[in-house]
């Protein structure tokens, strides 16, 4: 697949080089690319149910989260609503250090606090992932070599064979 970076984003950020398609949700296509300023991630929300709404929600969430210091999410470098494309800062993976749970909880609290205070910055409603998203995520985790410690299905193949759970009222 061709990286869907339009003229405006190419002018602002550079022409993508060494594009590598990454595993992602069935709702998006994701590439790691080299741009003028370095490595970045290009994400396109693919057509389908509520694609435009998902795009607007993700852009709003990233802009809201950008207010948190120190950062808790990659910076949004550029966006193209017509193509539903986001260009994000690439953050190198590092193994977690001892005590990562406290750092994670602190970052999560800072992120949640960014949505407080109104001013038109609330996120639009969200329906949540479906079974295809879960299978895709577990496949992604398998590809990364992440083991399943929660006692659930060990891989996406076993999830696809398992029976779906009944929805919990109110969720």
mmCIF file of C-alpha atoms in Angstrom, residues 35-171:
data_model
loop_
_atom_site.group_PDB
_atom_site.id
_atom_site.type_symbol
_atom_site.label_atom_id
_atom_site.label_comp_id
_atom_site.label_asym_id
_atom_site.label_seq_id
_atom_site.Cartn_x
_atom_site.Cartn_y
_atom_site.Cartn_z
ATOM 1 C CA UNK A 35 10.374 12.116 6.915
ATOM 2 C CA UNK A 36 12.469 15.271 6.734
ATOM 3 C CA UNK A 37 12.701 15.590 10.530
ATOM 4 C CA UNK A 38 13.191 11.879 11.233
ATOM 5 C CA UNK A 39 11.094 8.804 11.894
ATOM 6 C CA UNK A 40 7.317 9.179 12.138
ATOM 7 C CA UNK A 41 4.180 7.070 12.149
ATOM 8 C CA UNK A 42 1.469 7.591 9.532
ATOM 9 C CA UNK A 43 -1.971 6.288 10.441
ATOM 10 C CA UNK A 44 -4.972 6.260 8.126
ATOM 11 C CA UNK A 45 -8.393 5.416 9.474
ATOM 12 C CA UNK A 46 -9.885 3.246 6.763
ATOM 13 C CA UNK A 47 -13.377 3.569 5.373
ATOM 14 C CA UNK A 48 -16.090 1.815 7.261
ATOM 15 C CA UNK A 49 -18.648 2.361 9.943
ATOM 16 C CA UNK A 50 -18.106 5.713 11.627
ATOM 17 C CA UNK A 51 -14.646 6.264 10.063
ATOM 18 C CA UNK A 52 -15.069 10.042 9.968
ATOM 19 C CA UNK A 53 -16.251 10.119 13.589
ATOM 20 C CA UNK A 54 -13.346 7.906 14.696
ATOM 21 C CA UNK A 55 -10.922 10.256 12.947
ATOM 22 C CA UNK A 56 -12.385 13.364 14.609
ATOM 23 C CA UNK A 57 -12.348 11.644 18.004
ATOM 24 C CA UNK A 58 -8.713 10.528 17.637
ATOM 25 C CA UNK A 59 -7.508 13.980 16.538
ATOM 26 C CA UNK A 60 -9.409 15.575 19.444
ATOM 27 C CA UNK A 61 -7.919 13.067 21.909
ATOM 28 C CA UNK A 62 -4.367 13.621 20.653
ATOM 29 C CA UNK A 63 -4.727 17.404 20.819
ATOM 30 C CA UNK A 64 -6.198 17.194 24.309
ATOM 31 C CA UNK A 65 -3.449 14.820 25.454
ATOM 32 C CA UNK A 66 -0.793 17.145 23.987
ATOM 33 C CA UNK A 67 -1.501 19.525 26.877
ATOM 34 C CA UNK A 68 -0.109 17.031 29.397
ATOM 35 C CA UNK A 69 3.499 17.627 30.456
ATOM 36 C CA UNK A 70 5.614 15.612 30.438
ATOM 37 C CA UNK A 71 4.054 14.016 27.334
ATOM 38 C CA UNK A 72 1.989 10.852 27.697
ATOM 39 C CA UNK A 73 1.249 10.283 24.003
ATOM 40 C CA UNK A 74 3.195 10.841 20.776
ATOM 41 C CA UNK A 75 2.899 14.367 19.342
ATOM 42 C CA UNK A 76 0.519 14.898 16.429
ATOM 43 C CA UNK A 77 2.769 16.279 13.686
ATOM 44 C CA UNK A 78 0.107 16.672 11.023
ATOM 45 C CA UNK A 79 -3.415 15.679 10.035
ATOM 46 C CA UNK A 80 -5.469 15.447 6.848
ATOM 47 C CA UNK A 81 -9.214 15.169 7.472
ATOM 48 C CA UNK A 82 -10.036 14.495 3.802
ATOM 49 C CA UNK A 83 -7.934 11.301 3.828
ATOM 50 C CA UNK A 84 -8.400 10.605 7.582
ATOM 51 C CA UNK A 85 -4.604 10.602 8.012
ATOM 52 C CA UNK A 86 -2.611 11.335 11.163
ATOM 53 C CA UNK A 87 1.157 11.787 11.276
ATOM 54 C CA UNK A 88 2.572 11.086 14.710
ATOM 55 C CA UNK A 89 5.928 11.371 16.392
ATOM 56 C CA UNK A 90 7.700 8.007 16.467
ATOM 57 C CA UNK A 91 8.531 6.926 19.994
ATOM 58 C CA UNK A 92 11.175 4.242 20.348
ATOM 59 C CA UNK A 93 10.114 1.226 22.393
ATOM 60 C CA UNK A 94 12.018 0.687 25.605
ATOM 61 C CA UNK A 95 11.491 -2.146 28.058
ATOM 62 C CA UNK A 96 9.759 -0.942 31.213
ATOM 63 C CA UNK A 97 11.927 -0.176 34.226
ATOM 64 C CA UNK A 98 11.301 -1.340 37.756
ATOM 65 C CA UNK A 99 8.388 0.581 39.225
ATOM 66 C CA UNK A 100 6.812 1.192 35.813
ATOM 67 C CA UNK A 101 3.347 0.627 37.291
ATOM 68 C CA UNK A 102 3.549 3.798 39.364
ATOM 69 C CA UNK A 103 4.823 5.818 36.390
ATOM 70 C CA UNK A 104 2.030 4.394 34.218
ATOM 71 C CA UNK A 105 -0.658 5.207 36.794
ATOM 72 C CA UNK A 106 0.727 8.727 37.210
ATOM 73 C CA UNK A 107 0.759 9.316 33.438
ATOM 74 C CA UNK A 108 -2.774 7.934 33.145
ATOM 75 C CA UNK A 109 -3.963 10.272 35.907
ATOM 76 C CA UNK A 110 -2.336 13.260 34.147
ATOM 77 C CA UNK A 111 -3.999 12.218 30.893
ATOM 78 C CA UNK A 112 -7.419 11.955 32.523
ATOM 79 C CA UNK A 113 -6.946 15.340 34.165
ATOM 80 C CA UNK A 114 -6.382 16.911 30.734
ATOM 81 C CA UNK A 115 -10.039 16.263 29.888
ATOM 82 C CA UNK A 116 -11.329 18.124 32.937
ATOM 83 C CA UNK A 117 -12.457 21.707 32.806
ATOM 84 C CA UNK A 118 -14.734 21.897 29.778
ATOM 85 C CA UNK A 119 -14.031 24.654 27.307
ATOM 86 C CA UNK A 120 -15.302 22.534 24.418
ATOM 87 C CA UNK A 121 -12.446 20.076 24.818
ATOM 88 C CA UNK A 122 -14.465 17.008 25.740
ATOM 89 C CA UNK A 123 -14.131 13.934 23.568
ATOM 90 C CA UNK A 124 -17.044 12.786 21.423
ATOM 91 C CA UNK A 125 -18.793 9.520 22.468
ATOM 92 C CA UNK A 126 -17.137 6.216 21.590
ATOM 93 C CA UNK A 127 -18.589 2.767 20.875
ATOM 94 C CA UNK A 128 -15.484 0.749 21.782
ATOM 95 C CA UNK A 129 -13.629 -2.091 20.050
ATOM 96 C CA UNK A 130 -15.334 -5.137 18.609
ATOM 97 C CA UNK A 131 -14.180 -8.766 18.286
ATOM 98 C CA UNK A 132 -12.131 -8.010 15.125
ATOM 99 C CA UNK A 133 -10.213 -5.307 16.991
ATOM 100 C CA UNK A 134 -9.471 -7.713 19.841
ATOM 101 C CA UNK A 135 -8.238 -10.432 17.469
ATOM 102 C CA UNK A 136 -6.053 -7.868 15.666
ATOM 103 C CA UNK A 137 -4.625 -6.556 18.937
ATOM 104 C CA UNK A 138 -3.818 -10.057 20.193
ATOM 105 C CA UNK A 139 -2.118 -10.822 16.853
ATOM 106 C CA UNK A 140 -0.086 -7.646 17.271
ATOM 107 C CA UNK A 141 0.863 -8.676 20.822
ATOM 108 C CA UNK A 142 1.842 -12.157 19.553
ATOM 109 C CA UNK A 143 4.047 -10.562 16.871
ATOM 110 C CA UNK A 144 5.779 -8.506 19.571
ATOM 111 C CA UNK A 145 6.302 -11.618 21.678
ATOM 112 C CA UNK A 146 4.134 -10.288 24.493
ATOM 113 C CA UNK A 147 2.874 -13.126 26.626
ATOM 114 C CA UNK A 148 -0.659 -13.253 27.928
ATOM 115 C CA UNK A 149 -0.610 -13.241 31.736
ATOM 116 C CA UNK A 150 -4.281 -12.512 32.319
ATOM 117 C CA UNK A 151 -5.422 -16.089 31.820
ATOM 118 C CA UNK A 152 -7.302 -15.286 28.620
ATOM 119 C CA UNK A 153 -6.710 -16.736 25.181
ATOM 120 C CA UNK A 154 -3.010 -17.122 24.469
ATOM 121 C CA UNK A 155 -3.284 -15.927 20.899
ATOM 122 C CA UNK A 156 -5.653 -14.512 18.321
ATOM 123 C CA UNK A 157 -6.375 -17.960 16.876
ATOM 124 C CA UNK A 158 -7.752 -19.221 20.166
ATOM 125 C CA UNK A 159 -9.834 -16.066 20.562
ATOM 126 C CA UNK A 160 -11.446 -16.542 17.181
ATOM 127 C CA UNK A 161 -12.430 -20.089 18.233
ATOM 128 C CA UNK A 162 -13.842 -19.007 21.577
ATOM 129 C CA UNK A 163 -17.440 -18.067 22.117
ATOM 130 C CA UNK A 164 -18.206 -14.355 22.366
ATOM 131 C CA UNK A 165 -19.145 -13.147 25.846
ATOM 132 C CA UNK A 166 -22.479 -11.602 26.604
ATOM 133 C CA UNK A 167 -22.371 -7.822 26.826
ATOM 134 C CA UNK A 168 -22.419 -6.359 30.309
ATOM 135 C CA UNK A 169 -25.461 -4.092 30.806
ATOM 136 C CA UNK A 170 -24.503 -0.429 30.799
ATOM 137 C CA UNK A 171 -21.332 -0.876 28.755
#
